Amino acid sequence: MPELTGRLVDTGRPVRLRIEDGVIAEIAATTSDIDLWLAPGLVDLQVNGYAGHDLNTDDIDAGVVGDLVRSLWAAGVTTVCPTIVTGTEQRITRALRAVAEARAADPLVHHSIPCVHVEGPHIADADGPRGAHDIAHLRPPDVAEFHRWQDAGAGLVGIVTLAPERPGALEYIAEISRAGVVAAIGHTAAEPGDVAAAVDAGARLSTHLGNGAHLNMRRHPNYIWEQLAHDRLAASFIADGHHLAASVLTVMVRAKGVERSILISDTTELAGMPPGRYETPVGGPVELSADGRLALAGSQLLAGAARPLLDCVAWTARHTEIGLRAAVRMATANPARLLGIPRGELRVGAAGDVVAFRVDSATGRLDVDTTVVRGVVVHRGGA
Ligand SMILES: [Zn+2]
């Protein structure tokens, strides 16, 4: 049974942590002087791909899903919601089946994927709110299609991001909420009243608030203020240093409160790859820079996100007043609570999902040393 020694991010206290039967069995104070930090394994609610593994291709299969999850373990992520974006119903159900097969094939992959996030296809068609989603496959919310997704993926869909101004959205939100699925507002051009109605119908999350939005909009009221004001909405943020300015993230987290704030990576398959120019099937040529900025080649327009969640935690800790402790909560306990799963905290009885990392004091980088999933060491740094 693995034992880890390090300082708890929450308290700074050095401890020896023992895991038994997949859960944390003991956390004991120790006097050893150690430069490792211990945090719960990260929980990422939005991952489209990573390290060359892409969930949104037409030929997605279980092997890609398993490889994706394993490559995320090396980045300190122990819980992930594979994210399937706008596409034909056939591609969405194929991806859901692939995730279900990958879970059935490996108990640790099963543990690491509590559910799937479907982002789209019921989103706004306007430029800006639509983001990079394929306009040809947008369609209004359809409860019957949702049930076909659940049939295809053994009930795996746990989050659906949609635009609440779409006809039928409120009934859809109410229906999936009754089924225990998180209805999330995103890629929207909603009027303030649409946001309020969505919250009343059961919506619980704003997806990457501040992105997937118009470049220019009425200063107030608008759908960003409206979502910030609703206490029943948690909000996810892409804190990669490119999608939100530090001041914007700071103010949004203050408006939501730390406990309702969630960090996500929203990474594409190019995350974790060397810097350079890449050809993408949908977006054409893109440029990945050393600081994780992914832009359309020769343009200022972002072409997706490319920094894993631990980098987002590091960026938040270094560039805002939020601090490392709160930033870690926003990437662990808070998303776990939204999903209703007993993870994201280091306490006796919680899931044995742990990441041990070092802080590079010069750059603020967080480097994964060891990752443990349900008591099994799945990654050791340098090895
Ligand atoms: Zn998005």
mmCIF file of C-alpha atoms and ligand atoms in Angstrom:
data_model
loop_
_atom_site.group_PDB
_atom_site.id
_atom_site.type_symbol
_atom_site.label_atom_id
_atom_site.label_comp_id
_atom_site.label_asym_id
_atom_site.label_seq_id
_atom_site.Cartn_x
_atom_site.Cartn_y
_atom_site.Cartn_z
ATOM 1 C CA MET A 1 0.000 0.000 0.000
ATOM 2 C CA PRO A 2 1.563 3.301 -1.036
ATOM 3 C CA GLU A 3 2.796 5.821 1.456
ATOM 4 C CA LEU A 4 3.552 9.399 0.522
ATOM 5 C CA THR A 5 5.423 11.998 2.512
ATOM 6 C CA GLY A 6 5.060 15.702 1.866
ATOM 7 C CA ARG A 7 3.520 18.962 2.984
ATOM 8 C CA LEU A 8 -0.247 19.323 2.783
ATOM 9 C CA VAL A 9 -1.143 22.199 0.473
ATOM 10 C CA ASP A 10 -4.002 23.096 2.836
ATOM 11 C CA THR A 11 -1.945 23.576 5.988
ATOM 12 C CA GLY A 12 1.725 23.423 5.008
ATOM 13 C CA ARG A 13 2.126 20.672 7.616
ATOM 14 C CA PRO A 14 4.511 17.791 6.725
ATOM 15 C CA VAL A 15 2.673 14.463 6.859
ATOM 16 C CA ARG A 16 2.956 10.814 6.003
ATOM 17 C CA LEU A 17 -0.117 9.703 4.095
ATOM 18 C CA ARG A 18 -1.078 6.037 3.855
ATOM 19 C CA ILE A 19 -3.621 4.581 1.431
ATOM 20 C CA GLU A 20 -5.352 1.259 1.964
ATOM 21 C CA ASP A 21 -7.976 -0.450 -0.212
ATOM 22 C CA GLY A 22 -8.111 2.571 -2.480
ATOM 23 C CA VAL A 23 -8.932 5.108 0.218
ATOM 24 C CA ILE A 24 -6.842 7.309 2.491
ATOM 25 C CA ALA A 25 -6.371 5.311 5.695
ATOM 26 C CA GLU A 26 -4.087 7.573 7.706
ATOM 27 C CA ILE A 27 -2.582 11.050 7.656
ATOM 28 C CA ALA A 28 0.087 11.320 10.349
ATOM 29 C CA ALA A 29 2.266 14.263 11.268
ATOM 30 C CA THR A 30 5.941 13.787 10.542
ATOM 31 C CA THR A 31 9.010 15.858 11.182
ATOM 32 C CA SER A 32 10.839 15.039 7.990
ATOM 33 C CA ASP A 33 11.935 18.046 6.023
ATOM 34 C CA ILE A 34 10.713 17.565 2.486
ATOM 35 C CA ASP A 35 10.200 19.761 -0.575
ATOM 36 C CA LEU A 36 7.254 17.758 -1.933
ATOM 37 C CA TRP A 37 3.703 19.063 -1.674
ATOM 38 C CA LEU A 38 0.692 16.773 -1.424
ATOM 39 C CA ALA A 39 -2.660 17.628 -2.950
ATOM 40 C CA PRO A 40 -5.711 15.635 -3.974
ATOM 41 C CA GLY A 41 -5.495 14.364 -7.543
ATOM 42 C CA LEU A 42 -6.846 17.055 -9.860
ATOM 43 C CA VAL A 43 -10.416 16.903 -11.193
ATOM 44 C CA ASP A 44 -10.807 18.325 -14.715
ATOM 45 C CA LEU A 45 -14.388 18.800 -15.915
ATOM 46 C CA GLN A 46 -13.398 19.665 -19.475
ATOM 47 C CA VAL A 47 -10.805 17.873 -21.597
ATOM 48 C CA ASN A 48 -11.148 17.509 -25.383
ATOM 49 C CA GLY A 49 -7.777 15.902 -25.835
ATOM 50 C CA TYR A 50 -4.211 15.826 -24.555
ATOM 51 C CA ALA A 51 -0.754 14.727 -25.672
ATOM 52 C CA GLY A 52 -1.891 13.801 -29.176
ATOM 53 C CA HIS A 53 -5.027 11.938 -28.067
ATOM 54 C CA ASP A 54 -8.155 13.545 -29.535
ATOM 55 C CA LEU A 55 -11.682 12.677 -28.350
ATOM 56 C CA ASN A 56 -13.410 14.453 -31.215
ATOM 57 C CA THR A 57 -12.297 12.569 -34.290
ATOM 58 C CA ASP A 58 -14.675 10.482 -36.408
ATOM 59 C CA ASP A 59 -12.710 7.302 -35.667
ATOM 60 C CA ILE A 60 -12.492 7.703 -31.875
ATOM 61 C CA ASP A 61 -12.121 4.369 -30.087
ATOM 62 C CA ALA A 62 -11.598 3.022 -26.573
ATOM 63 C CA GLY A 63 -7.804 2.924 -27.024
ATOM 64 C CA VAL A 64 -7.654 6.698 -27.489
ATOM 65 C CA VAL A 65 -9.747 7.264 -24.366
ATOM 66 C CA GLY A 66 -7.550 4.983 -22.245
ATOM 67 C CA ASP A 67 -4.343 6.570 -23.552
ATOM 68 C CA LEU A 68 -5.738 10.030 -22.880
ATOM 69 C CA VAL A 69 -6.565 9.182 -19.270
ATOM 70 C CA ARG A 70 -3.137 7.621 -18.694
ATOM 71 C CA SER A 71 -1.328 10.634 -20.152
ATOM 72 C CA LEU A 72 -3.365 12.906 -17.846
ATOM 73 C CA TRP A 73 -2.265 10.872 -14.809
ATOM 74 C CA ALA A 74 1.306 11.976 -15.588
ATOM 75 C CA ALA A 75 0.026 15.564 -15.436
ATOM 76 C CA GLY A 76 -1.523 15.054 -11.982
ATOM 77 C CA VAL A 77 -5.136 14.719 -13.173
ATOM 78 C CA THR A 78 -6.840 11.696 -11.594
ATOM 79 C CA THR A 79 -10.470 12.501 -12.462
ATOM 80 C CA VAL A 80 -11.521 13.713 -15.882
ATOM 81 C CA CYS A 81 -14.730 14.357 -17.780
ATOM 82 C CA PRO A 82 -13.902 13.526 -21.397
ATOM 83 C CA THR A 83 -15.541 16.300 -23.384
ATOM 84 C CA ILE A 84 -17.369 15.654 -26.619
ATOM 85 C CA VAL A 85 -18.137 18.748 -28.654
ATOM 86 C CA THR A 86 -20.713 19.600 -31.312
ATOM 87 C CA GLY A 87 -20.963 17.021 -34.060
ATOM 88 C CA THR A 88 -23.358 14.612 -35.687
ATOM 89 C CA GLU A 89 -25.358 12.418 -33.343
ATOM 90 C CA GLN A 90 -23.484 9.482 -34.806
ATOM 91 C CA ARG A 91 -20.090 10.917 -33.784
ATOM 92 C CA ILE A 92 -21.318 11.836 -30.300
ATOM 93 C CA THR A 93 -22.738 8.357 -29.658
ATOM 94 C CA ARG A 94 -19.628 6.711 -31.102
ATOM 95 C CA ALA A 95 -17.471 8.712 -28.679
ATOM 96 C CA LEU A 96 -19.762 7.811 -25.776
ATOM 97 C CA ARG A 97 -19.486 4.128 -26.643
ATOM 98 C CA ALA A 98 -15.679 4.476 -26.813
ATOM 99 C CA VAL A 99 -15.593 5.988 -23.320
ATOM 100 C CA ALA A 100 -17.867 3.253 -21.967
ATOM 101 C CA GLU A 101 -15.595 0.572 -23.487
ATOM 102 C CA ALA A 102 -12.435 2.200 -22.107
ATOM 103 C CA ARG A 103 -13.991 2.212 -18.624
ATOM 104 C CA ALA A 104 -14.991 -1.426 -18.912
ATOM 105 C CA ALA A 105 -11.459 -2.395 -19.982
ATOM 106 C CA ASP A 106 -9.536 -0.879 -17.047
ATOM 107 C CA PRO A 107 -10.789 -0.383 -13.476
ATOM 108 C CA LEU A 108 -8.505 2.627 -12.916
ATOM 109 C CA VAL A 109 -9.739 4.305 -16.108
ATOM 110 C CA HIS A 110 -13.253 3.514 -14.852
ATOM 111 C CA HIS A 111 -12.412 5.280 -11.601
ATOM 112 C CA SER A 112 -10.835 8.259 -13.388
ATOM 113 C CA ILE A 113 -13.871 8.899 -15.627
ATOM 114 C CA PRO A 114 -16.955 9.512 -13.465
ATOM 115 C CA CYS A 115 -18.901 10.905 -16.423
ATOM 116 C CA VAL A 116 -18.726 12.597 -19.813
ATOM 117 C CA HIS A 117 -19.234 16.276 -20.626
ATOM 118 C CA VAL A 118 -21.130 16.966 -23.856
ATOM 119 C CA GLU A 119 -20.451 20.577 -24.941
ATOM 120 C CA GLY A 120 -22.935 21.506 -27.648
ATOM 121 C CA PRO A 121 -24.578 20.890 -30.055
ATOM 122 C CA HIS A 122 -27.412 23.016 -28.621
ATOM 123 C CA ILE A 123 -25.424 26.262 -28.472
ATOM 124 C CA ALA A 124 -25.638 29.738 -30.030
ATOM 125 C CA ASP A 125 -24.787 30.102 -33.710
ATOM 126 C CA ALA A 126 -23.481 33.697 -33.523
ATOM 127 C CA ASP A 127 -19.764 34.304 -34.151
ATOM 128 C CA GLY A 128 -18.049 34.622 -30.785
ATOM 129 C CA PRO A 129 -20.472 32.630 -28.632
ATOM 130 C CA ARG A 130 -20.178 29.692 -31.025
ATOM 131 C CA GLY A 131 -16.386 29.582 -30.588
ATOM 132 C CA ALA A 132 -14.818 26.886 -32.757
ATOM 133 C CA HIS A 133 -17.923 24.660 -32.818
ATOM 134 C CA ASP A 134 -19.014 23.541 -36.285
ATOM 135 C CA ILE A 135 -22.051 25.609 -37.293
ATOM 136 C CA ALA A 136 -23.256 22.836 -39.613
ATOM 137 C CA HIS A 137 -24.020 20.566 -36.654
ATOM 138 C CA LEU A 138 -25.736 22.999 -34.273
ATOM 139 C CA ARG A 139 -29.313 22.063 -33.447
ATOM 140 C CA PRO A 140 -31.969 22.906 -30.866
ATOM 141 C CA PRO A 141 -32.124 20.955 -27.603
ATOM 142 C CA ASP A 142 -33.727 17.552 -28.084
ATOM 143 C CA VAL A 143 -34.597 15.456 -25.042
ATOM 144 C CA ALA A 144 -35.043 12.362 -27.203
ATOM 145 C CA GLU A 145 -31.473 12.716 -28.488
ATOM 146 C CA PHE A 146 -30.215 13.089 -24.902
ATOM 147 C CA HIS A 147 -31.836 9.762 -24.020
ATOM 148 C CA ARG A 148 -30.223 8.153 -27.078
ATOM 149 C CA TRP A 149 -26.833 9.444 -25.847
ATOM 150 C CA GLN A 150 -27.496 7.852 -22.457
ATOM 151 C CA ASP A 151 -28.489 4.576 -24.099
ATOM 152 C CA ALA A 152 -25.310 4.551 -26.208
ATOM 153 C CA GLY A 153 -22.956 5.385 -23.332
ATOM 154 C CA ALA A 154 -24.521 3.430 -20.469
ATOM 155 C CA GLY A 155 -25.803 6.629 -18.840
ATOM 156 C CA LEU A 156 -22.365 8.266 -18.882
ATOM 157 C CA VAL A 157 -23.341 11.825 -19.760
ATOM 158 C CA GLY A 158 -22.969 13.880 -16.575
ATOM 159 C CA ILE A 159 -22.656 17.443 -17.874
ATOM 160 C CA VAL A 160 -24.305 19.096 -20.889
ATOM 161 C CA THR A 161 -23.285 22.622 -21.899
ATOM 162 C CA LEU A 162 -25.943 24.452 -23.874
ATOM 163 C CA ALA A 163 -27.321 27.910 -24.664
ATOM 164 C CA PRO A 164 -30.474 28.551 -22.619
ATOM 165 C CA GLU A 165 -31.976 30.903 -25.231
ATOM 166 C CA ARG A 166 -32.391 28.010 -27.668
ATOM 167 C CA PRO A 167 -36.052 26.997 -28.153
ATOM 168 C CA GLY A 168 -36.877 24.102 -25.841
ATOM 169 C CA ALA A 169 -33.812 24.698 -23.654
ATOM 170 C CA LEU A 170 -35.724 25.219 -20.414
ATOM 171 C CA GLU A 171 -37.664 21.962 -20.695
ATOM 172 C CA TYR A 172 -34.414 20.232 -21.655
ATOM 173 C CA ILE A 173 -32.550 21.677 -18.641
ATOM 174 C CA ALA A 174 -35.372 20.601 -16.319
ATOM 175 C CA GLU A 175 -35.424 17.086 -17.782
ATOM 176 C CA ILE A 176 -31.667 16.404 -17.588
ATOM 177 C CA SER A 177 -31.457 18.003 -14.134
ATOM 178 C CA ARG A 178 -34.132 15.599 -12.906
ATOM 179 C CA ALA A 179 -31.894 12.803 -14.223
ATOM 180 C CA GLY A 180 -29.034 14.115 -12.050
ATOM 181 C CA VAL A 181 -27.086 15.579 -14.976
ATOM 182 C CA VAL A 182 -25.417 18.991 -14.574
ATOM 183 C CA ALA A 183 -26.959 21.487 -17.013
ATOM 184 C CA ALA A 184 -24.310 24.082 -17.824
ATOM 185 C CA ILE A 185 -24.719 27.458 -19.524
ATOM 186 C CA GLY A 186 -22.102 28.149 -22.177
ATOM 187 C CA HIS A 187 -21.458 29.264 -25.752
ATOM 188 C CA THR A 188 -24.511 31.434 -25.265
ATOM 189 C CA ALA A 189 -25.889 34.742 -26.505
ATOM 190 C CA ALA A 190 -28.601 34.748 -23.842
ATOM 191 C CA GLU A 191 -30.580 37.751 -22.712
ATOM 192 C CA PRO A 192 -30.404 38.239 -18.936
ATOM 193 C CA GLY A 193 -33.913 36.790 -18.558
ATOM 194 C CA ASP A 194 -32.830 33.582 -20.321
ATOM 195 C CA VAL A 195 -30.096 33.083 -17.724
ATOM 196 C CA ALA A 196 -32.512 33.551 -14.822
ATOM 197 C CA ALA A 197 -34.980 31.118 -16.405
ATOM 198 C CA ALA A 198 -32.226 28.531 -16.930
ATOM 199 C CA VAL A 199 -31.231 28.775 -13.267
ATOM 200 C CA ASP A 200 -34.856 28.322 -12.236
ATOM 201 C CA ALA A 201 -35.076 25.277 -14.508
ATOM 202 C CA GLY A 202 -32.064 23.715 -12.765
ATOM 203 C CA ALA A 203 -28.852 24.944 -14.470
ATOM 204 C CA ARG A 204 -25.925 24.684 -12.036
ATOM 205 C CA LEU A 205 -22.779 25.673 -13.924
ATOM 206 C CA SER A 206 -21.407 28.347 -16.230
ATOM 207 C CA THR A 207 -18.944 26.759 -18.663
ATOM 208 C CA HIS A 208 -15.649 28.647 -19.167
ATOM 209 C CA LEU A 209 -17.269 31.905 -18.133
ATOM 210 C CA GLY A 210 -15.828 34.876 -20.034
ATOM 211 C CA ASN A 211 -14.885 32.787 -23.077
ATOM 212 C CA GLY A 212 -17.071 31.506 -25.889
ATOM 213 C CA ALA A 213 -18.560 35.012 -25.865
ATOM 214 C CA HIS A 214 -18.930 38.041 -28.158
ATOM 215 C CA LEU A 215 -15.761 40.124 -28.597
ATOM 216 C CA ASN A 216 -17.908 43.223 -28.058
ATOM 217 C CA MET A 217 -21.149 43.414 -26.113
ATOM 218 C CA ARG A 218 -23.471 45.774 -24.247
ATOM 219 C CA ARG A 219 -21.559 46.841 -21.137
ATOM 220 C CA HIS A 220 -24.440 45.972 -18.809
ATOM 221 C CA PRO A 221 -26.575 44.115 -18.292
ATOM 222 C CA ASN A 222 -25.290 41.160 -20.295
ATOM 223 C CA TYR A 223 -25.018 37.390 -19.964
ATOM 224 C CA ILE A 224 -21.666 37.518 -18.173
ATOM 225 C CA TRP A 225 -22.808 39.810 -15.336
ATOM 226 C CA GLU A 226 -26.026 37.838 -15.103
ATOM 227 C CA GLN A 227 -24.236 34.519 -14.623
ATOM 228 C CA LEU A 228 -21.791 36.051 -12.147
ATOM 229 C CA ALA A 229 -24.718 37.264 -10.047
ATOM 230 C CA HIS A 230 -26.530 33.920 -9.701
ATOM 231 C CA ASP A 231 -25.416 32.111 -6.555
ATOM 232 C CA ARG A 232 -26.918 28.833 -7.734
ATOM 233 C CA LEU A 233 -24.421 28.762 -10.617
ATOM 234 C CA ALA A 234 -20.888 27.526 -10.095
ATOM 235 C CA ALA A 235 -18.524 28.727 -12.821
ATOM 236 C CA SER A 236 -15.600 27.135 -14.592
ATOM 237 C CA PHE A 237 -12.629 29.194 -15.779
ATOM 238 C CA ILE A 238 -9.766 28.522 -18.197
ATOM 239 C CA ALA A 239 -6.877 29.941 -16.160
ATOM 240 C CA ASP A 240 -4.137 29.296 -18.710
ATOM 241 C CA GLY A 241 -2.863 32.868 -18.833
ATOM 242 C CA HIS A 242 -4.336 33.419 -22.293
ATOM 243 C CA HIS A 243 -8.114 32.997 -22.061
ATOM 244 C CA LEU A 244 -8.679 35.365 -19.105
ATOM 245 C CA ALA A 245 -6.586 38.271 -17.861
ATOM 246 C CA ALA A 246 -5.456 37.911 -14.247
ATOM 247 C CA SER A 247 -7.647 40.864 -13.221
ATOM 248 C CA VAL A 248 -10.710 39.283 -14.868
ATOM 249 C CA LEU A 249 -10.150 35.911 -13.192
ATOM 250 C CA THR A 250 -9.607 37.639 -9.843
ATOM 251 C CA VAL A 251 -12.845 39.599 -10.070
ATOM 252 C CA MET A 252 -14.874 36.641 -11.339
ATOM 253 C CA VAL A 253 -13.645 34.420 -8.490
ATOM 254 C CA ARG A 254 -14.491 37.184 -5.996
ATOM 255 C CA ALA A 255 -17.981 37.433 -7.469
ATOM 256 C CA LYS A 256 -18.556 33.664 -7.347
ATOM 257 C CA GLY A 257 -16.613 32.968 -4.168
ATOM 258 C CA VAL A 258 -13.854 30.358 -4.154
ATOM 259 C CA GLU A 259 -16.253 27.503 -3.319
ATOM 260 C CA ARG A 260 -18.307 28.086 -6.484
ATOM 261 C CA SER A 261 -15.238 28.573 -8.685
ATOM 262 C CA ILE A 262 -13.781 25.742 -10.742
ATOM 263 C CA LEU A 263 -10.638 25.640 -12.847
ATOM 264 C CA ILE A 264 -10.706 23.609 -16.059
ATOM 265 C CA SER A 265 -8.067 23.072 -18.729
ATOM 266 C CA ASP A 266 -10.357 22.675 -21.800
ATOM 267 C CA THR A 267 -7.278 21.256 -23.518
ATOM 268 C CA THR A 268 -7.125 20.032 -27.092
ATOM 269 C CA GLU A 269 -4.939 17.187 -28.323
ATOM 270 C CA LEU A 270 -2.029 19.641 -28.854
ATOM 271 C CA ALA A 271 -1.657 20.260 -25.119
ATOM 272 C CA GLY A 272 1.458 18.585 -23.811
ATOM 273 C CA MET A 273 3.080 18.638 -27.272
ATOM 274 C CA PRO A 274 6.293 20.505 -28.170
ATOM 275 C CA PRO A 275 5.889 24.130 -29.352
ATOM 276 C CA GLY A 276 5.539 24.578 -33.122
ATOM 277 C CA ARG A 277 3.168 24.797 -36.046
ATOM 278 C CA TYR A 278 0.522 22.095 -36.399
ATOM 279 C CA GLU A 279 -2.138 21.267 -38.959
ATOM 280 C CA THR A 280 -5.589 20.647 -37.457
ATOM 281 C CA PRO A 281 -8.446 18.936 -39.301
ATOM 282 C CA VAL A 282 -11.025 21.617 -38.434
ATOM 283 C CA GLY A 283 -9.158 24.844 -37.736
ATOM 284 C CA GLY A 284 -6.323 24.666 -40.296
ATOM 285 C CA PRO A 285 -2.764 25.653 -39.322
ATOM 286 C CA VAL A 286 -2.221 26.625 -35.687
ATOM 287 C CA GLU A 287 0.791 27.789 -33.725
ATOM 288 C CA LEU A 288 1.591 26.430 -30.256
ATOM 289 C CA SER A 289 3.990 28.638 -28.312
ATOM 290 C CA ALA A 290 6.268 27.633 -25.449
ATOM 291 C CA ASP A 291 3.966 29.323 -22.909
ATOM 292 C CA GLY A 292 1.017 27.165 -23.961
ATOM 293 C CA ARG A 293 -0.697 29.705 -26.191
ATOM 294 C CA LEU A 294 -2.510 28.023 -29.061
ATOM 295 C CA ALA A 295 -3.475 30.464 -31.841
ATOM 296 C CA LEU A 296 -4.546 30.295 -35.483
ATOM 297 C CA ALA A 297 -1.293 30.663 -37.425
ATOM 298 C CA GLY A 298 -0.535 34.306 -38.192
ATOM 299 C CA SER A 299 -3.427 35.522 -36.040
ATOM 300 C CA GLN A 300 -4.185 36.710 -32.511
ATOM 301 C CA LEU A 301 -7.244 34.449 -32.311
ATOM 302 C CA LEU A 302 -6.987 31.615 -29.806
ATOM 303 C CA ALA A 303 -7.535 28.162 -31.311
ATOM 304 C CA GLY A 304 -8.186 26.326 -28.058
ATOM 305 C CA ALA A 305 -6.399 25.692 -24.798
ATOM 306 C CA ALA A 306 -3.144 23.811 -24.414
ATOM 307 C CA ARG A 307 -2.096 23.902 -20.776
ATOM 308 C CA PRO A 308 -2.875 21.046 -18.415
ATOM 309 C CA LEU A 309 -4.836 21.803 -15.257
ATOM 310 C CA LEU A 310 -1.832 21.862 -12.913
ATOM 311 C CA ASP A 311 -0.316 24.649 -15.063
ATOM 312 C CA CYS A 312 -3.587 26.565 -14.652
ATOM 313 C CA VAL A 313 -3.345 26.115 -10.870
ATOM 314 C CA ALA A 314 0.257 27.370 -10.987
ATOM 315 C CA TRP A 315 -0.660 30.359 -13.157
ATOM 316 C CA THR A 316 -3.542 31.301 -10.851
ATOM 317 C CA ALA A 317 -1.311 31.043 -7.764
ATOM 318 C CA ARG A 318 1.407 33.153 -9.348
ATOM 319 C CA HIS A 319 -0.573 35.835 -11.157
ATOM 320 C CA THR A 320 -3.531 36.511 -8.844
ATOM 321 C CA GLU A 321 -4.140 37.032 -5.128
ATOM 322 C CA ILE A 322 -6.151 33.800 -5.027
ATOM 323 C CA GLY A 323 -3.218 31.761 -3.724
ATOM 324 C CA LEU A 324 -2.121 28.153 -4.199
ATOM 325 C CA ARG A 325 -4.400 26.683 -1.539
ATOM 326 C CA ALA A 326 -7.588 28.138 -3.043
ATOM 327 C CA ALA A 327 -6.415 27.452 -6.594
ATOM 328 C CA VAL A 328 -5.986 23.775 -5.683
ATOM 329 C CA ARG A 329 -9.495 23.673 -4.162
ATOM 330 C CA MET A 330 -10.825 25.131 -7.409
ATOM 331 C CA ALA A 331 -9.240 22.206 -9.301
ATOM 332 C CA THR A 332 -10.119 19.429 -6.837
ATOM 333 C CA ALA A 333 -12.794 19.695 -4.123
ATOM 334 C CA ASN A 334 -15.030 22.175 -5.947
ATOM 335 C CA PRO A 335 -15.469 20.238 -9.219
ATOM 336 C CA ALA A 336 -15.835 16.985 -7.235
ATOM 337 C CA ARG A 337 -18.637 18.538 -5.170
ATOM 338 C CA LEU A 338 -20.428 19.671 -8.338
ATOM 339 C CA LEU A 339 -20.334 16.088 -9.615
ATOM 340 C CA GLY A 340 -21.335 14.731 -6.211
ATOM 341 C CA ILE A 341 -18.356 12.377 -5.888
ATOM 342 C CA PRO A 342 -16.347 11.893 -2.653
ATOM 343 C CA ARG A 343 -12.975 13.067 -3.982
ATOM 344 C CA GLY A 344 -10.838 16.143 -4.172
ATOM 345 C CA GLU A 345 -9.853 16.239 -0.509
ATOM 346 C CA LEU A 346 -7.044 14.723 1.497
ATOM 347 C CA ARG A 347 -8.815 13.303 4.527
ATOM 348 C CA VAL A 348 -9.138 9.852 5.989
ATOM 349 C CA GLY A 349 -11.849 7.955 4.118
ATOM 350 C CA ALA A 350 -11.584 9.984 0.905
ATOM 351 C CA ALA A 351 -10.529 8.431 -2.403
ATOM 352 C CA GLY A 352 -6.828 7.525 -2.540
ATOM 353 C CA ASP A 353 -6.209 9.942 -5.407
ATOM 354 C CA VAL A 354 -3.118 12.009 -4.661
ATOM 355 C CA VAL A 355 -0.611 14.104 -6.550
ATOM 356 C CA ALA A 356 2.793 14.969 -5.102
ATOM 357 C CA PHE A 357 4.522 17.907 -6.755
ATOM 358 C CA ARG A 358 7.414 20.336 -6.412
ATOM 359 C CA VAL A 359 7.201 24.104 -6.761
ATOM 360 C CA ASP A 360 9.865 25.705 -8.933
ATOM 361 C CA SER A 361 10.487 28.840 -6.919
ATOM 362 C CA ALA A 362 11.988 30.755 -9.861
ATOM 363 C CA THR A 363 9.086 30.265 -12.270
ATOM 364 C CA GLY A 364 6.199 29.134 -10.060
ATOM 365 C CA ARG A 365 5.904 25.983 -12.162
ATOM 366 C CA LEU A 366 4.443 22.933 -10.443
ATOM 367 C CA ASP A 367 6.179 19.711 -11.419
ATOM 368 C CA VAL A 368 4.446 16.391 -10.815
ATOM 369 C CA ASP A 369 6.557 13.909 -8.876
ATOM 370 C CA THR A 370 4.076 11.115 -8.165
ATOM 371 C CA THR A 371 0.443 10.447 -9.045
ATOM 372 C CA VAL A 372 -1.676 7.890 -7.226
ATOM 373 C CA VAL A 373 -5.088 6.738 -8.459
ATOM 374 C CA ARG A 374 -7.268 4.822 -5.999
ATOM 375 C CA GLY A 375 -4.154 3.749 -4.119
ATOM 376 C CA VAL A 376 -2.177 2.677 -7.189
ATOM 377 C CA VAL A 377 0.982 4.579 -8.140
ATOM 378 C CA VAL A 378 0.369 5.401 -11.812
ATOM 379 C CA HIS A 379 3.159 7.905 -12.360
ATOM 380 C CA ARG A 380 6.555 8.629 -10.862
ATOM 381 C CA GLY A 381 8.426 11.720 -12.092
ATOM 382 C CA GLY A 382 11.557 11.152 -14.121
ATOM 383 C CA ALA A 383 10.799 7.452 -14.353
HETATM 384 ZN ZN ZN B 1 -16.166 25.711 -25.148
#
